[in-house]
Short mmCIF file of C-alpha atoms in Angstrom, two decimals:
data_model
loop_
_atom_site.label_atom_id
_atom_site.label_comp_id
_atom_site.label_asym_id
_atom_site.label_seq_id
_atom_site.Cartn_x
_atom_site.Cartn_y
_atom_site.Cartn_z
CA UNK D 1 33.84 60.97 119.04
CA UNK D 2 36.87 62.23 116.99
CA UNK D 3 39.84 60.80 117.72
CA UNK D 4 43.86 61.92 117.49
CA UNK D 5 46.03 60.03 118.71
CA UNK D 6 49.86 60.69 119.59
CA UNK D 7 52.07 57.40 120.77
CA UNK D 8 53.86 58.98 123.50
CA UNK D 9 52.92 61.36 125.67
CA UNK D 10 56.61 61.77 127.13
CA UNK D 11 59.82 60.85 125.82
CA UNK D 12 63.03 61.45 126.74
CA UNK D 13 66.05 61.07 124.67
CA UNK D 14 69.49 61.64 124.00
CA UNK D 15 71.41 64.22 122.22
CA UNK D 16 72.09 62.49 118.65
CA UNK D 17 69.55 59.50 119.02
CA UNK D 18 66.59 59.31 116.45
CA UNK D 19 63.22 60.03 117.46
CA UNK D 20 60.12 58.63 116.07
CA UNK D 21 56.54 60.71 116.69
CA UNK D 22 53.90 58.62 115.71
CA UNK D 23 50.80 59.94 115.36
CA UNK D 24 47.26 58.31 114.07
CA UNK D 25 43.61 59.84 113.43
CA UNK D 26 40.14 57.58 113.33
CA UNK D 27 38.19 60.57 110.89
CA UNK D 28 39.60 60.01 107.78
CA UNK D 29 40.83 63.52 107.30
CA UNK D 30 42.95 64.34 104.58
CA UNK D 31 45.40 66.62 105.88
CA UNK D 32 47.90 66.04 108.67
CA UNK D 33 50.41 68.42 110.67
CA UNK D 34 52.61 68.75 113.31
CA UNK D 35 53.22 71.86 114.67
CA UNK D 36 55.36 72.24 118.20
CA UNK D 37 54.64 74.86 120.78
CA UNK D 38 57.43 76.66 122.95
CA UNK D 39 56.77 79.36 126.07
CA UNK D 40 56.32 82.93 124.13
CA UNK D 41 56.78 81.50 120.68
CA UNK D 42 53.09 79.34 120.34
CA UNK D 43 52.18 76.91 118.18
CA UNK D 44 54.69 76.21 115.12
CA UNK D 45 53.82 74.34 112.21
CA UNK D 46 56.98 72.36 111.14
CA UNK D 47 55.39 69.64 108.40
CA UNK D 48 51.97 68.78 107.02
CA UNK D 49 50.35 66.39 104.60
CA UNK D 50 47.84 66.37 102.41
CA UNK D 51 47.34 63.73 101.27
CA UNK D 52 49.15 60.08 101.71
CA UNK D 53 52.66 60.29 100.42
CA UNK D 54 52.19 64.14 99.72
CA UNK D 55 54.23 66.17 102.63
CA UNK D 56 54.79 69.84 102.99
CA UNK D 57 57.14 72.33 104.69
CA UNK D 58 55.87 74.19 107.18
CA UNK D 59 57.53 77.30 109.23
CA UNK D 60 60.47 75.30 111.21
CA UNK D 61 60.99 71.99 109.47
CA UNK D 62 65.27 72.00 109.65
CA UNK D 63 65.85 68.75 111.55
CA UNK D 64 62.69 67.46 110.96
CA UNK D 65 61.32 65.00 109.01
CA UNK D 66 58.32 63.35 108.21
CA UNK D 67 56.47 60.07 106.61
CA UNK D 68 52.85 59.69 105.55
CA UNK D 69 52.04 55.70 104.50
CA UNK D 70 48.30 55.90 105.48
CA UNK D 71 45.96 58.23 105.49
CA UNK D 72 44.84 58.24 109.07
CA UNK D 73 49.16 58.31 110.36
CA UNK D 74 51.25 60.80 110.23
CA UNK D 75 55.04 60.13 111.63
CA UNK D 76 57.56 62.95 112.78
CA UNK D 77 61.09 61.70 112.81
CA UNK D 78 64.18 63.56 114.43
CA UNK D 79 67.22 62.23 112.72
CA UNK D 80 69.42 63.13 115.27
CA UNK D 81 67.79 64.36 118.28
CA UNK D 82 69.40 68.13 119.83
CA UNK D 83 68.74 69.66 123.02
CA UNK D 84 66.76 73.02 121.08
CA UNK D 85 64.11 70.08 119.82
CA UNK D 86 62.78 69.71 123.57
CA UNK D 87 59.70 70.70 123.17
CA UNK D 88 55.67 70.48 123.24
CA UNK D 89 54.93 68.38 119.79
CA UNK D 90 51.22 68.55 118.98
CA UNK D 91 49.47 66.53 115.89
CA UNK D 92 46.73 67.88 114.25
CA UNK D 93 44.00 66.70 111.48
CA UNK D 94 41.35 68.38 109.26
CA UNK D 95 39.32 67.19 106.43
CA UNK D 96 39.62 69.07 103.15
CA UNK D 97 36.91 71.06 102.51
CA UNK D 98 35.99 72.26 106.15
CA UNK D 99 36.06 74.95 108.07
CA UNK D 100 39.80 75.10 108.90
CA UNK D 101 39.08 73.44 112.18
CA UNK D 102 42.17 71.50 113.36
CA UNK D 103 41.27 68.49 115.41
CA UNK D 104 44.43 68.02 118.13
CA UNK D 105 46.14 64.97 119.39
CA UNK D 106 46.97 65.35 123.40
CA UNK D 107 51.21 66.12 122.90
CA UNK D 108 54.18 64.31 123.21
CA UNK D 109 56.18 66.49 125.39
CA UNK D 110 60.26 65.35 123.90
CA UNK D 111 63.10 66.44 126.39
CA UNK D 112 66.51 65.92 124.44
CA UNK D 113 69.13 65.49 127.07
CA UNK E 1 55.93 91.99 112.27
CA UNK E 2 54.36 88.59 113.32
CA UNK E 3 51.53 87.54 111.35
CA UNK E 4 48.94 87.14 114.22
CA UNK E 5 49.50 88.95 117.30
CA UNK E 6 48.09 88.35 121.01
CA UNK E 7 48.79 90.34 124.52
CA UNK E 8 50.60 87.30 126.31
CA UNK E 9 48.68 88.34 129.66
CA UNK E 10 47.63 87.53 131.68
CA UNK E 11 44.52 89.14 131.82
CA UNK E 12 43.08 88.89 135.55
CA UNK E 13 38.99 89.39 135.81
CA UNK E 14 36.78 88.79 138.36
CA UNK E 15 34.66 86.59 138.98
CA UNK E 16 31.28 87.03 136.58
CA UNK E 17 32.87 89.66 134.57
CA UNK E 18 33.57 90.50 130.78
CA UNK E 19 36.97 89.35 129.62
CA UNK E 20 37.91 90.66 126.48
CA UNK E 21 40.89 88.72 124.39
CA UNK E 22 42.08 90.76 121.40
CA UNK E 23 44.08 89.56 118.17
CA UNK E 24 45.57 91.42 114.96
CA UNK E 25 46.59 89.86 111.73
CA UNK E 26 48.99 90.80 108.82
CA UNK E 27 47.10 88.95 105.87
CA UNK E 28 44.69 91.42 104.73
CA UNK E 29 43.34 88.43 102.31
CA UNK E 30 42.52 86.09 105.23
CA UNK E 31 39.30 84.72 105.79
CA UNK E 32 38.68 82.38 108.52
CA UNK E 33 39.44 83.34 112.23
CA UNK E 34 39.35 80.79 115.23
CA UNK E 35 39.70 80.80 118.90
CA UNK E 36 41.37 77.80 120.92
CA UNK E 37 41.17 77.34 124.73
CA UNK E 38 44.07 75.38 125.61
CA UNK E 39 44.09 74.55 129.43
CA UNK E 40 47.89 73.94 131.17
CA UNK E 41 49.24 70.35 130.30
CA UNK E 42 46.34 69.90 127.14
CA UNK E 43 46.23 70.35 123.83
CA UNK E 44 43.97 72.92 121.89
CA UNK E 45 39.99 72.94 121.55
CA UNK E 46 38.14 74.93 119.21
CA UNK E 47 35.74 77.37 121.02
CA UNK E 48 34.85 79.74 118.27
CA UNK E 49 35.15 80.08 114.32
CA UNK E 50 34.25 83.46 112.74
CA UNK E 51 34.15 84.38 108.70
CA UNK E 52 31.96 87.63 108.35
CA UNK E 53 32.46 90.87 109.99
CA UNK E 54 30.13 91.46 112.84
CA UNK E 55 29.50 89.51 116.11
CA UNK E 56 28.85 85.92 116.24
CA UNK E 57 27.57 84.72 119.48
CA UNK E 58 27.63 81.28 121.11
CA UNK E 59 26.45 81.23 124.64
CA UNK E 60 28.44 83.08 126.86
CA UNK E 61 31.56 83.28 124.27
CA UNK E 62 31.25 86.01 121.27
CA UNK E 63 33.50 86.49 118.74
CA UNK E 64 34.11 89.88 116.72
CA UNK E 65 35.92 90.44 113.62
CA UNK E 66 36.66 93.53 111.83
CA UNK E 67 38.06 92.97 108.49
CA UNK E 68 38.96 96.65 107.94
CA UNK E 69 40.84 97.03 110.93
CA UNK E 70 42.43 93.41 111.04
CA UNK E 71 41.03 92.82 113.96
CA UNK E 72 39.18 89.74 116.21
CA UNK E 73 38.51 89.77 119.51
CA UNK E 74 36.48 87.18 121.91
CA UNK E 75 34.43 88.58 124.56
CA UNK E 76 33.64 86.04 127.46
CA UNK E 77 30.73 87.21 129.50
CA UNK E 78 29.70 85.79 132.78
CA UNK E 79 33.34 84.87 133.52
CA UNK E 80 33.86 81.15 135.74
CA UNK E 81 37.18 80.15 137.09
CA UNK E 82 36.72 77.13 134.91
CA UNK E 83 37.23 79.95 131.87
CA UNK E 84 41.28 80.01 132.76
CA UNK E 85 42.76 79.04 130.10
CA UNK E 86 45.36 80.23 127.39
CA UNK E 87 43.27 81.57 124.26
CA UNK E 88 45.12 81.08 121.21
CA UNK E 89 44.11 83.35 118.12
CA UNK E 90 44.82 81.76 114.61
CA UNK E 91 43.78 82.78 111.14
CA UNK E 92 43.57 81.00 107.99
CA UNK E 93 46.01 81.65 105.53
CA UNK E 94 44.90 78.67 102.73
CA UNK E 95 45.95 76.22 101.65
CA UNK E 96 44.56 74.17 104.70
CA UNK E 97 46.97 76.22 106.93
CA UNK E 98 46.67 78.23 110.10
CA UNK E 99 48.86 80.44 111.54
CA UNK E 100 48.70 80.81 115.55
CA UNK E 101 49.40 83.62 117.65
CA UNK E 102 51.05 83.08 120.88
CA UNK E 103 47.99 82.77 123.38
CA UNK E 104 46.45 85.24 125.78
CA UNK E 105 46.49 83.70 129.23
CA UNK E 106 43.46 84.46 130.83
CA UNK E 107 43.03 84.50 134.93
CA UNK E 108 39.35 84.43 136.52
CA UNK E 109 39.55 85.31 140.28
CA UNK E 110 36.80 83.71 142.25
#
């Protein structure tokens, strides 16, 4: 069965601290994202990778950063965590060459306090 | 104007009925068109992928897509309480990227 898998389901941080998102997938897909998803605003993609070492912006990536060392983990990293990051943070994977089909991780609901 | 749009909802249907979800996209060049159910608290699951124009049927779930019009729509027949769910619409725009609209809660009274 495919598998995505997101460290934390819930986090809660501070205003300021750094936050890590860890996120790692068992089908040897190529390409990597993490979008986050807000009440009336959906699903956001703010990075994704391609390839290992290879990142991309997506539609929101101010504040965001991300790292790509392997090819099955894909790491979102807050420098300096603010209260508008709280949010819904979903990782995704699909291989090159399919149908589009993104293959989700289960969230990692962030409050910034 | 948002690239792929969705009635928020919700959309309330009896029991054993038709619910219809629609969706419009900007990109006249896209090609690939997907429907995730997403049910409160989880994360998205692929129900249907469409390409051509036409109907594409999968059990009780059919997806339409009208190219011309910019237009896809899922029609759930049979409808189950188990069918609530927030649809999301999202359309490939290359470059291994797809582009979400904002769900279409869906409500099935028993």
């Amino acid at each position: 069965d495919v598998k995505v898998t997101q460290s934390s389901r819930y986090l809660v941080k501070r205003t300021g601290e750094k936050v890590f998102l860890e996120c790692v997938q068992d089908m040897d897909h190529e390409n990597m994202f993490w979008y986050r998803q807000d009440p009336g605003l959906g699903l956001r993609l703010i990075y994704f990778s391609y390839d290992v070492k290879m990142k991309e912006k997506g539609d929101i990536p101010e504040g965001y950063s991300v790292s790509r060392e392997k090819k099955e983990r894909f790491s979102l990293i807050l420098e300096s965590a603010s209260t508008n990051q709280t949010s819904m943070y979903l990782c995704a994977s699909s291989p090159t060459g399919g149908t589009g089909e993104l293959f989700f991780g289960e969230g990692s609901r962030l409050t910034v306090l | 104007q948002k690239e792929v749009e969705q009635n928020s909802g919700p959309l309330s249907v009896p029991e054993g009925a038709i619910a219809s979800l629609n969706c419009t996209y900007s990109d006249r060049g896209s090609q690939s068109f997907f429907w995730y159910r997403q049910y409160s608290g989880k994360s998205p699951e692929l129900i249907m992928f469409i390409y051509s124009n036409g109907d594409k049927e999968d059990g009780r779930f059919t997806a339409q897509l009208n190219k011309a019009s910019q237009y896809v729509s899922l029609l759930i027949r049979d409808s189950q309480p188990s069918d609530s769910a927030t649809y999301l619409c999202a359309v490939y725009t290359g470059f291994q990227k797809l582009v979400f609209g904002t769900g279409t809660r869906l409500l099935v009274s028993p």
